[in-house]
Amino acid sequence: MTAVPLSPQAPLAERLRPRNLGEVIGQQHLLGEGMALRLAFESGQPHSCILWGPPGVGKTTIARLMADAFDAQFLSISAVLGGVKDIREAVEKAEAARTGLHPQRTIMFVDEVHRFNKSQQDAFLPHVESGLFTFIGATTENPSFEVNSALLSRAAVYVLQSLTEDDLKNIVLRAQGINAVPAIEPDALARLLAYADGDARRLLNTLETLSMAAGREKIDPVTDAWLLRVLGERMRRYDKGGEQFYDTISALHKSVRGSDPDAALYWFVRMLDGGADPRYMARRLIRMASEDVGLADPRALRLALDAAEVYERLGSPEGELTLAQCVIYLAMAPKSNAAYKAFNEAKAFVKKDGTRPVPMHLRNAPTQLMKQLDYGKGYRYAHDEADGFAAGERYLPEGMPDPGFYRPVRRGLEIKIADKLEELRKRNSATG
C-alpha cells in the first residue's frame, strides 16, 4: 500500500491504496509471480471471479486494480444496501460504456454477494454470459453454500487469507513513510497488530484515530500505556493468539462441557468484551455441539449452525444474543463425546492398519464384466429384510474383528441409540 498523491486530509486508507499489483501487501499465494490471479491480470482478458476471504484483506482493492489493469469502468454494488434497482442501473451503465463513443469494458463488483438472494444473483447471469460485464463478487462466506451454482459455475473462486503480522507491520511502516503515523514502541505496536487481527481496514482506521490523538497531545513515540489510555475501549484485553486468549476459550469450552450456563455466559461475554470476533465464537460453538453434545442431542448442532447464520444476517450487537442463547442451550444439553471418540479411534486404526480390500458382496457392479467377476454377489438389500435390517450381514473387511469404535453413553438420545445398537448386535449374534 504505497502512498498515493492525495491531500493529507484524505482518509489514510485512500492515501495508502495500492495503484498496482506490486504495491499490494499480502495474498502472494495469488498475486506473486506465476500465481493464478497475477496470471489472470497479465493475460489481458478479464474473467468473472469470486474473491472469498475475511474482512479487510484486499477484496475490493483487487477488484479495483483489475478494472485499472483492463482499462475498464468500475461499478460497485453493496449487497447489504443494494437491490434489483441498483443492478438494473448498473446494467444500463455497462451498456452505455460498451456502446459509447469510446467503448469500454465494465467490471461489476458486488460486495457481500452472499447477502443477495437467489433471484438477485440470477439477475447477473444473462449479462455475464453475454459478456456485457465481468462479474467480481466478494464474500466472507463459503461461496459453495452462499452463491448460486449457476453463477458459481461461471466464475473462478480465489481464496484470500488474513494478513500476517509481517503484512500488518509493513502497512504501519508505509503509513509512517508518508508521516501519517508517529513512531510506535514495540509493545504498543504488538497490541495494535493483535487488535487488527489480520484486517488491514481495522488497522488503518485505528492508526488514523491514533495519529489524530497523538497529534493533539504531541505524543511521539506512542507507548503502550498511552495507547491503552486513549483507545482502551477498542483494545483487546488479551492478545489474539496469546496465552490469555486461549485460556479464555478453554474456560468457555469447559464451562459448556460442565453444564454450567452462568459460567459459560460469563466467559462468552468476556471474550466479546475483549474483542473476539463473534464469527470465531460461532465456529467454536459449532465445534462444541459436535464434540461435547454430539448425538446425545443432535438438535444442538443445528441450533449452533442457525445461530451462526442469524449472526451473519444481524451482525453486532443484535446477533450476539442468538449466540448467547446457543451457549445456554449447549451448556444445558445432555453431553456425549462418543461420536468424537469413535471418529478419532477410527482415524488412528486406519492410519496404522493395512489397506484391507472391500469384500466382494459390498462392491459396486455397474458393468456386466464386474457381475461376472462376482462383484456385489450375495449382498442382502437391507430394505427387503425384516425391520429393514439384514441380521448377520457383515460390512467390515474380511478377517477384521469388530472394532467397537462407537460406544454411546447413557444420556439424552444416545440412551435410545445404545438400546437400538444392543438389539441389533443381539440379532446379529443369533444368526451365528
XYZ file of C-alpha atoms in Angstrom:
432
model
C 0.000 0.000 0.000
C 2.302 2.729 -1.268
C 1.354 6.380 -0.860
C -0.989 7.866 -3.419
C -0.570 11.615 -4.090
C -3.656 12.753 -2.224
C -4.326 15.525 0.264
C -3.150 14.874 3.845
C -6.806 15.356 4.770
C -7.814 12.311 2.708
C -8.526 9.124 4.713
C -5.395 7.134 5.436
C -6.800 4.094 3.622
C -7.149 6.186 0.449
C -3.653 7.624 0.752
C -2.221 4.111 1.043
C -4.448 2.424 -1.524
C -2.329 0.333 -3.966
C -2.053 1.605 -7.516
C -0.731 -1.666 -8.993
C -0.262 -5.308 -8.021
C 3.289 -4.706 -6.867
C 2.030 -2.406 -4.112
C -0.441 -4.907 -2.672
C 0.548 -6.288 0.719
C -0.393 -9.921 1.340
C -2.136 -12.515 -0.867
C 1.142 -13.506 -2.512
C -0.196 -17.054 -2.919
C -2.456 -15.471 -5.555
C -0.596 -12.347 -6.663
C 3.031 -13.481 -6.578
C 4.986 -14.148 -9.762
C 3.451 -17.061 -11.651
C 0.466 -17.299 -9.289
C -3.113 -17.715 -10.515
C -4.520 -14.235 -10.042
C -1.402 -12.477 -11.295
C -1.525 -14.606 -14.454
C -5.151 -13.558 -14.875
C -4.101 -9.891 -14.695
C -1.281 -10.453 -17.167
C -3.473 -12.342 -19.646
C -5.148 -9.173 -20.884
C -8.537 -10.884 -20.678
C -10.621 -10.254 -17.542
C -12.753 -13.125 -16.283
C -15.551 -13.381 -13.751
C -14.475 -14.484 -10.295
C -15.419 -14.751 -6.634
C -12.999 -13.346 -4.050
C -13.570 -15.268 -0.820
C -11.879 -14.218 2.386
C -12.248 -12.490 5.770
C -12.821 -8.724 6.088
C -10.022 -6.275 5.357
C -7.769 -8.499 3.241
C -7.975 -6.638 -0.073
C -11.004 -7.966 -1.958
C -12.208 -4.523 -3.057
C -8.655 -3.375 -3.788
C -8.012 -6.334 -6.092
C -11.276 -5.718 -7.946
C -10.363 -2.028 -8.468
C -6.892 -2.969 -9.666
C -8.415 -5.402 -12.131
C -10.540 -2.592 -13.566
C -7.437 -0.403 -13.865
C -5.417 -3.199 -15.460
C -8.021 -3.709 -18.184
C -8.940 -0.020 -18.555
C -12.471 -0.941 -17.548
C -15.301 1.008 -15.977
C -15.600 0.017 -12.313
C -19.140 -0.324 -10.960
C -19.693 -1.320 -7.342
C -22.836 -2.614 -5.648
C -23.179 -3.474 -1.971
C -25.466 -6.457 -1.484
C -26.152 -5.166 2.036
C -27.637 -1.881 0.789
C -28.488 -2.584 -2.857
C -31.260 -4.408 -4.661
C -32.659 -5.192 -8.109
C -32.987 -1.460 -8.890
C -29.251 -0.968 -8.352
C -28.488 -3.989 -10.532
C -30.691 -2.585 -13.302
C -28.978 0.819 -13.138
C -25.539 -0.816 -13.247
C -26.546 -2.851 -16.304
C -27.621 0.367 -18.062
C -24.253 1.982 -17.292
C -22.429 -1.097 -18.614
C -24.440 -0.991 -21.851
C -23.721 2.717 -22.242
C -19.989 2.112 -21.752
C -19.957 -0.705 -24.305
C -21.822 1.244 -26.999
C -20.415 4.719 -26.297
C -18.141 6.806 -28.484
C -15.134 5.211 -26.775
C -16.264 1.624 -25.982
C -15.107 0.422 -22.601
C -15.304 -2.828 -20.669
C -17.088 -2.912 -17.328
C -16.086 -4.612 -14.087
C -19.193 -5.265 -11.981
C -18.093 -5.586 -8.362
C -20.643 -6.934 -5.860
C -19.557 -6.661 -2.245
C -21.023 -9.184 0.242
C -22.560 -11.065 -2.690
C -23.751 -13.812 -0.337
C -26.345 -11.385 1.037
C -28.154 -11.240 -2.310
C -30.968 -13.782 -2.614
C -31.264 -16.282 -5.460
C -33.340 -14.073 -7.748
C -30.972 -11.139 -7.249
C -27.957 -13.302 -8.035
C -29.757 -14.734 -11.063
C -30.188 -11.202 -12.419
C -26.468 -11.109 -13.237
C -26.387 -14.359 -15.221
C -27.561 -13.229 -18.699
C -25.166 -10.278 -18.635
C -22.222 -12.395 -17.534
C -22.977 -14.857 -20.340
C -23.380 -12.106 -22.952
C -20.094 -10.529 -21.899
C -21.716 -7.206 -21.041
C -19.571 -7.063 -17.919
C -17.055 -9.070 -15.948
C -18.569 -10.081 -12.631
C -16.472 -9.974 -9.455
C -18.164 -10.981 -6.231
C -16.650 -10.531 -2.779
C -17.780 -12.701 0.110
C -16.714 -13.609 3.617
C -18.783 -16.817 3.427
C -18.124 -20.107 1.660
C -19.374 -19.483 -1.906
C -20.235 -23.173 -2.278
C -23.137 -22.578 0.098
C -23.935 -18.892 -0.412
C -23.561 -18.293 -4.173
C -25.953 -19.796 -6.717
C -24.451 -22.763 -8.513
C -25.264 -21.240 -11.920
C -23.317 -18.078 -11.095
C -20.578 -20.004 -9.325
C -20.040 -22.220 -12.381
C -19.264 -19.110 -14.452
C -16.713 -17.669 -12.029
C -13.297 -18.699 -10.775
C -13.012 -18.765 -6.973
C -9.951 -17.210 -5.347
C -9.433 -17.732 -1.613
C -7.845 -14.764 0.176
C -6.134 -15.109 3.546
C -5.953 -12.924 6.645
C -2.917 -10.663 6.607
C 0.039 -11.888 8.612
C 1.710 -9.906 11.383
C 4.535 -9.026 8.977
C 1.983 -7.790 6.424
C 0.400 -5.537 9.032
C 3.809 -4.234 10.116
C 4.527 -3.272 6.516
C 1.280 -1.281 6.395
C 2.354 0.602 9.531
C 5.785 1.281 8.012
C 4.243 2.628 4.828
C 1.963 4.886 6.839
C 4.983 6.152 8.752
C 6.811 6.577 5.451
C 4.381 9.359 4.479
C 4.495 10.826 8.002
C 0.874 9.855 8.622
C 1.633 7.932 11.828
C 4.125 8.690 14.628
C 6.724 6.251 15.902
C 5.242 3.395 17.914
C 7.059 1.493 20.654
C 7.277 -2.308 20.234
C 4.765 -3.186 22.990
C 2.202 -0.747 21.624
C 2.766 -1.996 18.087
C 2.262 -5.599 19.203
C -1.056 -4.623 20.799
C -2.178 -2.786 17.664
C -1.337 -5.756 15.441
C -3.180 -8.133 17.764
C -6.229 -5.860 17.706
C -6.165 -5.667 13.889
C -6.316 -9.495 13.758
C -5.299 -9.741 10.099
C -7.704 -6.986 8.995
C -5.979 -4.103 7.169
C -9.089 -1.909 7.288
C -9.332 -2.211 11.054
C -5.631 -1.431 11.401
C -5.803 1.652 9.155
C -8.873 3.055 10.895
C -7.214 2.582 14.289
C -3.954 4.135 13.089
C -5.850 7.155 11.824
C -7.597 7.666 15.171
C -4.303 7.100 16.961
C -2.476 9.621 14.780
C -5.026 12.380 15.398
C -4.944 11.807 19.165
C -1.136 11.716 19.214
C -1.010 14.946 17.225
C -3.308 16.745 19.650
C -1.286 15.622 22.681
C 2.093 15.872 20.917
C 2.901 12.223 21.671
C 5.942 10.735 19.921
C 6.623 7.876 20.233
C 3.358 6.127 21.080
C 3.709 3.993 24.216
C 1.632 1.018 25.264
C 0.355 2.839 28.363
C -0.760 5.865 26.340
C -2.352 3.608 23.735
C -4.438 1.844 26.387
C -5.465 5.165 27.921
C -6.597 6.686 24.621
C -8.033 3.661 22.878
C -8.633 1.365 25.837
C -12.235 0.513 24.964
C -11.170 -0.556 21.498
C -8.137 -2.546 22.547
C -8.346 -6.225 23.374
C -7.989 -7.287 26.958
C -5.958 -10.209 25.754
C -3.735 -10.692 22.739
C -5.128 -12.691 19.835
C -3.005 -15.792 19.762
C -1.653 -15.100 23.254
C -1.963 -17.304 26.306
C -4.862 -15.375 27.904
C -6.899 -15.567 24.699
C -6.674 -19.352 24.575
C -7.164 -19.655 28.325
C -10.473 -17.812 27.988
C -11.595 -20.036 25.116
C -10.669 -23.052 27.219
C -12.714 -21.722 30.144
C -15.752 -21.221 27.903
C -15.476 -24.678 26.363
C -15.035 -26.387 29.732
C -17.965 -24.463 31.249
C -20.228 -25.644 28.431
C -18.924 -29.191 28.808
C -19.503 -28.946 32.552
C -23.155 -27.857 32.045
C -22.761 -24.503 33.842
C -24.732 -21.911 31.816
C -23.792 -18.956 34.057
C -20.059 -19.631 33.808
C -20.373 -20.281 30.070
C -22.179 -16.958 29.568
C -19.587 -15.146 31.687
C -16.656 -16.393 29.605
C -18.595 -15.840 26.370
C -19.248 -12.188 27.278
C -15.663 -11.781 28.472
C -14.447 -12.824 25.045
C -16.830 -10.480 23.233
C -15.885 -7.639 25.553
C -12.227 -8.388 24.908
C -12.669 -8.044 21.158
C -13.095 -11.642 19.983
C -14.708 -11.895 16.561
C -18.296 -13.194 17.034
C -17.844 -15.264 13.874
C -14.946 -17.023 15.543
C -17.140 -17.584 18.595
C -19.866 -19.061 16.377
C -17.367 -21.520 14.902
C -16.299 -22.572 18.409
C -19.928 -23.189 19.400
C -20.411 -25.402 16.336
C -17.344 -27.365 17.405
C -18.718 -27.757 20.950
C -22.041 -29.009 19.594
C -20.220 -31.748 17.679
C -17.537 -32.619 20.194
C -19.303 -32.421 23.552
C -23.031 -32.749 22.865
C -22.930 -34.954 19.804
C -25.712 -37.465 19.309
C -26.977 -37.048 22.849
C -28.873 -34.070 21.350
C -28.428 -33.741 17.559
C -30.539 -30.559 17.648
C -27.607 -28.762 19.268
C -25.565 -28.795 16.069
C -28.468 -27.444 14.027
C -29.062 -24.724 16.619
C -25.372 -23.737 16.549
C -25.449 -23.507 12.751
C -28.644 -21.445 12.891
C -27.092 -19.112 15.468
C -24.099 -18.546 13.195
C -26.423 -17.758 10.279
C -28.534 -15.366 12.355
C -25.393 -13.511 13.408
C -24.400 -13.134 9.743
C -27.794 -11.580 8.995
C -27.987 -9.269 12.013
C -24.366 -8.555 12.863
C -23.368 -6.957 16.165
C -24.757 -6.312 18.670
C -28.170 -7.831 17.829
C -26.804 -11.118 16.523
C -24.784 -11.720 19.667
C -27.972 -12.525 21.603
C -28.575 -15.561 19.401
C -25.028 -16.777 20.049
C -25.661 -16.330 23.787
C -28.832 -18.422 23.513
C -26.780 -21.116 21.826
C -24.225 -21.005 24.663
C -27.009 -21.612 27.211
C -28.547 -24.427 25.158
C -25.207 -26.210 24.719
C -24.442 -25.869 28.428
C -27.778 -27.443 29.386
C -27.885 -30.122 26.663
C -27.073 -33.754 27.559
C -23.414 -34.419 26.825
C -21.729 -37.140 24.792
C -18.309 -37.315 23.190
C -18.944 -40.850 21.922
C -19.010 -39.809 18.258
C -15.887 -37.662 18.749
C -14.011 -40.551 20.370
C -15.241 -43.038 17.768
C -14.023 -40.824 14.922
C -10.578 -40.383 16.497
C -10.250 -44.113 17.197
C -11.245 -44.934 13.621
C -8.651 -42.474 12.272
C -5.935 -43.948 14.475
C -6.874 -47.504 13.451
C -6.876 -46.760 9.717
C -3.561 -44.914 9.989
C -1.745 -47.927 11.438
C -3.749 -50.686 9.720
C -3.101 -52.078 6.260
C -5.330 -51.342 3.263
C -7.907 -54.113 3.504
C -9.820 -54.999 0.310
C -13.535 -54.309 0.069
C -15.471 -57.624 0.406
C -16.900 -58.842 -2.892
C -20.525 -58.632 -1.756
C -20.106 -54.927 -0.902
C -18.526 -53.920 -4.214
C -20.385 -51.976 -6.866
C -21.180 -53.823 -10.095
C -22.105 -51.264 -12.778
C -20.881 -53.414 -15.715
C -21.607 -56.962 -16.883
C -17.939 -57.895 -16.507
C -17.974 -56.911 -12.861
C -21.071 -59.005 -12.287
C -19.334 -61.975 -13.919
C -16.456 -61.432 -11.502
C -18.953 -61.703 -8.608
C -18.881 -58.023 -7.665
C -21.868 -57.473 -5.406
C -22.808 -61.166 -5.358
C -24.664 -62.219 -2.231
C -25.338 -58.717 -0.991
C -28.537 -58.526 1.048
C -30.583 -55.378 0.451
C -31.496 -54.234 3.974
C -34.781 -52.602 2.902
C -36.092 -56.005 1.799
C -35.317 -57.633 5.139
C -37.472 -57.773 8.286
C -37.455 -54.404 10.065
C -35.068 -53.066 7.383
C -32.141 -54.943 8.939
C -30.161 -57.793 7.355
C -29.276 -59.706 10.532
C -25.883 -61.388 10.324
C -24.667 -59.402 7.328
C -21.054 -58.201 7.640
C -19.898 -54.824 6.405
C -16.280 -54.848 7.604
C -13.338 -56.220 5.585
C -12.746 -59.952 5.738
C -10.872 -61.026 8.850
C -11.266 -57.692 10.616
C -12.741 -58.020 14.107
C -15.496 -55.655 15.190
C -13.511 -52.642 16.444
C -16.312 -51.181 18.560
C -15.377 -47.580 17.820
C -18.771 -46.148 18.722
C -19.835 -46.594 22.335
C -22.936 -44.465 23.040
C -23.366 -43.037 26.519
C -26.496 -43.381 28.662
C -27.517 -39.753 28.249
C -30.057 -37.984 26.054
C -30.898 -39.512 22.688
C -27.912 -41.834 22.952
C -29.851 -43.880 25.519
C -32.176 -44.917 22.696
C -29.267 -45.281 20.271
C -27.474 -47.566 22.740
C -30.580 -49.702 23.196
C -31.027 -49.966 19.422
C -27.381 -50.898 18.901
C -27.565 -53.577 21.591
C -30.692 -55.052 19.994
C -29.088 -55.178 16.529
C -25.954 -56.809 17.892
C -28.052 -59.489 19.608
C -29.854 -60.193 16.334
C -26.511 -60.494 14.579
C -25.237 -62.897 17.218
C -28.385 -65.004 16.972
C -27.643 -65.703 13.304
C -24.258 -67.168 14.206
